[in-house]
Amino acid sequence: MGAVVNSQRIINQILEVEEKGSEFNMTAPFDELLEEMKKREGEKAKREGRRQGLLEGIHGFVLVK
């Protein structure tokens, strides 16, 4: 499964569970991956928002002078 999504972290989680002899929850790694992607996109959106705000502030400053 980890090879399909190219995630070493998922592969490592599967191996850890197999070593312990536990049953593997197939959705947990995907849930974690989804949360990580949401976090990254949120951070990206914040950076873009700050950049836009700075540009608008600079643009407004230049027009006022």
N, CA, C and O atoms as a printed pandas DataFrame, in Angstrom:
     atom_number atom_name residue_name chain_id  residue_number  x_coord  y_coord  z_coord
0              1         N          MET        A               1    0.826   -1.189    0.000
1              2        CA          MET        A               1    0.000    0.000    0.000
2              3         C          MET        A               1    0.868    1.250    0.000
3              4         O          MET        A               1    0.589    2.185   -0.750
4              5         N          GLY        A               2    1.898    1.291    0.807
5              6        CA          GLY        A               2    2.761    2.457    0.857
6              7         C          GLY        A               2    3.448    2.725   -0.468
7              8         O          GLY        A               2    3.687    3.877   -0.830
8              9         N          ALA        A               3    3.766    1.661   -1.192
9             10        CA          ALA        A               3    4.413    1.832   -2.493
10            11         C          ALA        A               3    3.480    2.489   -3.495
11            12         O          ALA        A               3    3.928    3.227   -4.371
12            13         N          VAL        A               4    2.195    2.227   -3.372
13            14        CA          VAL        A               4    1.208    2.805   -4.290
14            15         C          VAL        A               4    1.174    4.318   -4.149
15            16         O          VAL        A               4    1.122    5.029   -5.153
16            17         N          VAL        A               5    1.202    4.820   -2.930
17            18        CA          VAL        A               5    1.157    6.270   -2.698
18            19         C          VAL        A               5    2.550    6.848   -2.485
19            20         O          VAL        A               5    2.696    8.038   -2.204
20            21         N          ASN        A               6    3.578    6.005   -2.619
21            22        CA          ASN        A               6    4.968    6.431   -2.509
22            23         C          ASN        A               6    5.251    7.106   -1.174
23            24         O          ASN        A               6    5.835    8.189   -1.134
24            25         N          SER        A               7    4.845    6.480   -0.101
25            26        CA          SER        A               7    5.066    7.051    1.220
26            27         C          SER        A               7    5.820    6.068    2.104
27            28         O          SER        A               7    5.281    5.042    2.517
28            29         N          GLN        A               8    7.053    6.394    2.381
29            30        CA          GLN        A               8    7.868    5.540    3.236
30            31         C          GLN        A               8    7.272    5.462    4.638
31            32         O          GLN        A               8    7.386    4.432    5.302
32            33         N          ARG        A               9    6.643    6.532    5.089
33            34        CA          ARG        A               9    6.046    6.545    6.425
34            35         C          ARG        A               9    4.948    5.482    6.526
35            36         O          ARG        A               9    4.857    4.782    7.535
36            37         N          ILE        A              10    4.129    5.360    5.507
37            38        CA          ILE        A              10    3.066    4.345    5.522
38            39         C          ILE        A              10    3.678    2.950    5.528
39            40         O          ILE        A              10    3.225    2.066    6.255
40            41         N          ILE        A              11    4.700    2.762    4.721
41            42        CA          ILE        A              11    5.376    1.461    4.683
42            43         C          ILE        A              11    5.922    1.117    6.063
43            44         O          ILE        A              11    5.777   -0.012    6.532
44            45         N          ASN        A              12    6.553    2.101    6.712
45            46        CA          ASN        A              12    7.111    1.869    8.050
46            47         C          ASN        A              12    6.021    1.526    9.061
47            48         O          ASN        A              12    6.216    0.653    9.907
48            49         N          GLN        A              13    4.872    2.206    8.981
49            50        CA          GLN        A              13    3.772    1.911    9.898
50            51         C          GLN        A              13    3.269    0.484    9.716
51            52         O          GLN        A              13    3.000   -0.214   10.694
52            53         N          ILE        A              14    3.145    0.064    8.494
53            54        CA          ILE        A              14    2.674   -1.300    8.213
54            55         C          ILE        A              14    3.655   -2.311    8.780
55            56         O          ILE        A              14    3.247   -3.294    9.398
56            57         N          LEU        A              15    4.947   -2.079    8.573
57            58        CA          LEU        A              15    5.965   -2.999    9.073
58            59         C          LEU        A              15    5.953   -3.064   10.598
59            60         O          LEU        A              15    6.110   -4.143   11.169
60            61         N          GLU        A              16    5.767   -1.914   11.270
61            62        CA          GLU        A              16    5.715   -1.892   12.732
62            63         C          GLU        A              16    4.536   -2.719   13.244
63            64         O          GLU        A              16    4.677   -3.493   14.191
64            65         N          VAL        A              17    3.386   -2.550   12.617
65            66        CA          VAL        A              17    2.191   -3.288   13.040
66            67         C          VAL        A              17    2.383   -4.777   12.822
67            68         O          VAL        A              17    2.007   -5.586   13.670
68            69         N          GLU        A              18    2.968   -5.143   11.683
69            70        CA          GLU        A              18    3.202   -6.557   11.396
70            71         C          GLU        A              18    4.176   -7.172   12.406
71            72         O          GLU        A              18    4.013   -8.325   12.806
72            73         N          GLU        A              19    5.186   -6.401   12.816
73            74        CA          GLU        A              19    6.152   -6.910   13.791
74            75         C          GLU        A              19    5.487   -7.174   15.133
75            76         O          GLU        A              19    5.829   -8.135   15.822
76            77         N          LYS        A              20    4.543   -6.325   15.503
77            78        CA          LYS        A              20    3.849   -6.475   16.778
78            79         C          LYS        A              20    2.795   -7.578   16.717
79            80         O          LYS        A              20    2.310   -8.038   17.750
80            81         N          GLY        A              21    2.445   -7.996   15.505
81            82        CA          GLY        A              21    1.442   -9.034   15.352
82            83         C          GLY        A              21    0.021   -8.503   15.475
83            84         O          GLY        A              21   -0.930   -9.269   15.630
84            85         N          SER        A              22   -0.111   -7.189   15.403
85            86        CA          SER        A              22   -1.438   -6.579   15.500
86            87         C          SER        A              22   -2.102   -6.558   14.134
87            88         O          SER        A              22   -1.475   -6.798   13.102
88            89         N          GLU        A              23   -3.392   -6.263   14.168
89            90        CA          GLU        A              23   -4.124   -6.105   12.927
90            91         C          GLU        A              23   -3.935   -4.682   12.442
91            92         O          GLU        A              23   -3.993   -3.744   13.237
92            93         N          PHE        A              24   -3.713   -4.509   11.164
93            94        CA          PHE        A              24   -3.443   -3.193   10.602
94            95         C          PHE        A              24   -4.739   -2.516   10.170
95            96         O          PHE        A              24   -5.556   -3.111    9.467
96            97         N          ASN        A              25   -4.919   -1.268   10.595
97            98        CA          ASN        A              25   -6.062   -0.467   10.187
98            99         C          ASN        A              25   -5.699    0.202    8.867
99           100         O          ASN        A              25   -4.842    1.086    8.835
100          101         N          MET        A              26   -6.335   -0.206    7.795
101          102        CA          MET        A              26   -5.980    0.271    6.462
102          103         C          MET        A              26   -6.252    1.760    6.259
103          104         O          MET        A              26   -5.613    2.383    5.411
104          105         N          THR        A              27   -7.169    2.336    7.001
105          106        CA          THR        A              27   -7.504    3.738    6.761
106          107         C          THR        A              27   -6.647    4.706    7.569
107          108         O          THR        A              27   -6.535    5.875    7.199
108          109         N          ALA        A              28   -6.048    4.254    8.650
109          110        CA          ALA        A              28   -5.277    5.151    9.518
110          111         C          ALA        A              28   -4.148    5.881    8.783
111          112         O          ALA        A              28   -4.033    7.098    8.925
112          113         N          PRO        A              29   -3.317    5.191    8.007
113          114        CA          PRO        A              29   -2.252    5.913    7.302
114          115         C          PRO        A              29   -2.791    6.946    6.316
115          116         O          PRO        A              29   -2.222    8.026    6.155
116          117         N          PHE        A              30   -3.900    6.596    5.657
117          118        CA          PHE        A              30   -4.480    7.549    4.714
118          119         C          PHE        A              30   -5.067    8.756    5.442
119          120         O          PHE        A              30   -4.970    9.885    4.961
120          121         N          ASP        A              31   -5.669    8.513    6.591
121          122        CA          ASP        A              31   -6.199    9.613    7.395
122          123         C          ASP        A              31   -5.064   10.544    7.824
123          124         O          ASP        A              31   -5.198   11.766    7.762
124          125         N          GLU        A              32   -3.952    9.960    8.257
125          126        CA          GLU        A              32   -2.804   10.763    8.660
126          127         C          GLU        A              32   -2.229   11.538    7.480
127          128         O          GLU        A              32   -1.872   12.708    7.614
128          129         N          LEU        A              33   -2.141   10.889    6.336
129          130        CA          LEU        A              33   -1.630   11.536    5.134
130          131         C          LEU        A              33   -2.542   12.696    4.724
131          132         O          LEU        A              33   -2.064   13.765    4.346
132          133         N          LEU        A              34   -3.840   12.479    4.803
133          134        CA          LEU        A              34   -4.805   13.529    4.469
134          135         C          LEU        A              34   -4.667   14.710    5.415
135          136         O          LEU        A              34   -4.684   15.858    4.971
136          137         N          GLU        A              35   -4.531   14.451    6.704
137          138        CA          GLU        A              35   -4.359   15.526    7.681
138          139         C          GLU        A              35   -3.074   16.310    7.417
139          140         O          GLU        A              35   -3.051   17.537    7.521
140          141         N          GLU        A              36   -2.011   15.587    7.076
141          142        CA          GLU        A              36   -0.741   16.255    6.778
142          143         C          GLU        A              36   -0.881   17.141    5.537
143          144         O          GLU        A              36   -0.361   18.257    5.502
144          145         N          MET        A              37   -1.582   16.638    4.525
145          146        CA          MET        A              37   -1.793   17.422    3.314
146          147         C          MET        A              37   -2.636   18.668    3.603
147          148         O          MET        A              37   -2.359   19.743    3.072
148          149         N          LYS        A              38   -3.662   18.520    4.443
149          150        CA          LYS        A              38   -4.500   19.665    4.806
150          151         C          LYS        A              38   -3.670   20.713    5.533
151          152         O          LYS        A              38   -3.810   21.910    5.284
152          153         N          LYS        A              39   -2.809   20.256    6.429
153          154        CA          LYS        A              39   -1.959   21.174    7.194
154          155         C          LYS        A              39   -1.033   21.937    6.254
155          156         O          LYS        A              39   -0.886   23.153    6.372
156          157         N          ARG        A              40   -0.413   21.224    5.327
157          158        CA          ARG        A              40    0.494   21.872    4.374
158          159         C          ARG        A              40   -0.241   22.883    3.507
159          160         O          ARG        A              40    0.263   23.979    3.262
160          161         N          GLU        A              41   -1.437   22.518    3.040
161          162        CA          GLU        A              41   -2.217   23.440    2.211
162          163         C          GLU        A              41   -2.642   24.661    3.011
163          164         O          GLU        A              41   -2.668   25.772    2.482
164          165         N          GLY        A              42   -2.977   24.465    4.283
165          166        CA          GLY        A              42   -3.344   25.583    5.144
166          167         C          GLY        A              42   -2.180   26.539    5.330
167          168         O          GLY        A              42   -2.347   27.758    5.282
168          169         N          GLU        A              43   -1.004   25.978    5.542
169          170        CA          GLU        A              43    0.197   26.804    5.693
170          171         C          GLU        A              43    0.505   27.543    4.390
171          172         O          GLU        A              43    0.897   28.710    4.406
172          173         N          LYS        A              44    0.326   26.860    3.279
173          174        CA          LYS        A              44    0.557   27.476    1.969
174          175         C          LYS        A              44   -0.426   28.629    1.750
175          176         O          LYS        A              44   -0.038   29.687    1.255
176          177         N          ALA        A              45   -1.683   28.433    2.113
177          178        CA          ALA        A              45   -2.706   29.472    1.957
178          179         C          ALA        A              45   -2.394   30.677    2.845
179          180         O          ALA        A              45   -2.584   31.821    2.432
180          181         N          LYS        A              46   -1.919   30.422    4.060
181          182        CA          LYS        A              46   -1.540   31.525    4.951
182          183         C          LYS        A              46   -0.409   32.350    4.350
183          184         O          LYS        A              46   -0.455   33.580    4.354
184          185         N          ARG        A              47    0.612   31.655    3.829
185          186        CA          ARG        A              47    1.736   32.369    3.223
186          187         C          ARG        A              47    1.263   33.210    2.032
187          188         O          ARG        A              47    1.672   34.359    1.869
188          189         N          GLU        A              48    0.414   32.632    1.224
189          190        CA          GLU        A              48   -0.104   33.352    0.052
190          191         C          GLU        A              48   -0.940   34.552    0.494
191          192         O          GLU        A              48   -0.864   35.619   -0.117
192          193         N          GLY        A              49   -1.730   34.386    1.545
193          194        CA          GLY        A              49   -2.528   35.492    2.072
194          195         C          GLY        A              49   -1.649   36.621    2.590
195          196         O          GLY        A              49   -1.926   37.797    2.353
196          197         N          ARG        A              50   -0.604   36.258    3.290
197          198        CA          ARG        A              50    0.340   37.278    3.793
198          199         C          ARG        A              50    1.009   38.009    2.634
199          200         O          ARG        A              50    1.158   39.230    2.661
200          201         N          ARG        A              51    1.403   37.260    1.631
201          202        CA          ARG        A              51    2.056   37.854    0.454
202          203         C          ARG        A              51    1.109   38.830   -0.235
203          204         O          ARG        A              51    1.497   39.943   -0.590
204          205         N          GLN        A              52   -0.126   38.402   -0.418
205          206        CA          GLN        A              52   -1.123   39.276   -1.058
206          207         C          GLN        A              52   -1.341   40.532   -0.221
207          208         O          GLN        A              52   -1.432   41.634   -0.763
208          209         N          GLY        A              53   -1.425   40.371    1.096
209          210        CA          GLY        A              53   -1.618   41.515    1.980
210          211         C          GLY        A              53   -0.461   42.492    1.885
211          212         O          GLY        A              53   -0.666   43.705    1.837
212          213         N          LEU        A              54    0.749   41.967    1.859
213          214        CA          LEU        A              54    1.927   42.829    1.730
214          215         C          LEU        A              54    1.918   43.579    0.401
215          216         O          LEU        A              54    2.202   44.776    0.351
216          217         N          LEU        A              55    1.594   42.869   -0.664
217          218        CA          LEU        A              55    1.552   43.516   -1.977
218          219         C          LEU        A              55    0.490   44.612   -2.020
219          220         O          LEU        A              55    0.726   45.690   -2.565
220          221         N          GLU        A              56   -0.670   44.335   -1.448
221          222        CA          GLU        A              56   -1.727   45.345   -1.420
222          223         C          GLU        A              56   -1.320   46.527   -0.554
223          224         O          GLU        A              56   -1.617   47.673   -0.892
224          225         N          GLY        A              57   -0.642   46.261    0.560
225          226        CA          GLY        A              57   -0.173   47.329    1.419
226          227         C          GLY        A              57    0.866   48.194    0.712
227          228         O          GLY        A              57    0.824   49.420    0.805
228          229         N          ILE        A              58    1.788   47.561    0.012
229          230        CA          ILE        A              58    2.811   48.302   -0.729
230          231         C          ILE        A              58    2.152   49.110   -1.838
231          232         O          ILE        A              58    2.482   50.276   -2.052
232          233         N          HIS        A              59    1.229   48.483   -2.534
233          234        CA          HIS        A              59    0.528   49.160   -3.627
234          235         C          HIS        A              59   -0.234   50.368   -3.093
235          236         O          HIS        A              59   -0.201   51.434   -3.708
236          237         N          GLY        A              60   -0.915   50.222   -1.968
237          238        CA          GLY        A              60   -1.646   51.327   -1.362
238          239         C          GLY        A              60   -0.714   52.429   -0.894
239          240         O          GLY        A              60   -1.033   53.611   -1.019
240          241         N          PHE        A              61    0.436   52.048   -0.355
241          242        CA          PHE        A              61    1.415   53.022    0.118
242          243         C          PHE        A              61    1.952   53.846   -1.044
243          244         O          PHE        A              61    2.090   55.064   -0.934
244          245         N          VAL        A              62    2.251   53.192   -2.147
245          246        CA          VAL        A              62    2.794   53.871   -3.324
246          247         C          VAL        A              62    1.757   54.830   -3.898
247          248         O          VAL        A              62    2.106   55.938   -4.307
248          249         N          LEU        A              63    0.493   54.425   -3.936
249          250        CA          LEU        A              63   -0.549   55.280   -4.487
250          251         C          LEU        A              63   -0.804   56.505   -3.606
251          252         O          LEU        A              63   -1.157   57.566   -4.119
252          253         N          VAL        A              64   -0.631   56.373   -2.293
253          254        CA          VAL        A              64   -0.883   57.475   -1.370
254          255         C          VAL        A              64    0.190   58.544   -1.512
255          256         O          VAL        A              64   -0.106   59.734   -1.413
256          257         N          LYS        A              65    1.423   58.138   -1.741
257          258        CA          LYS        A              65    2.539   59.097   -1.851
258          259         C          LYS        A              65    2.427   59.798   -3.115
259          260         O          LYS        A              65    3.258   60.653   -3.422
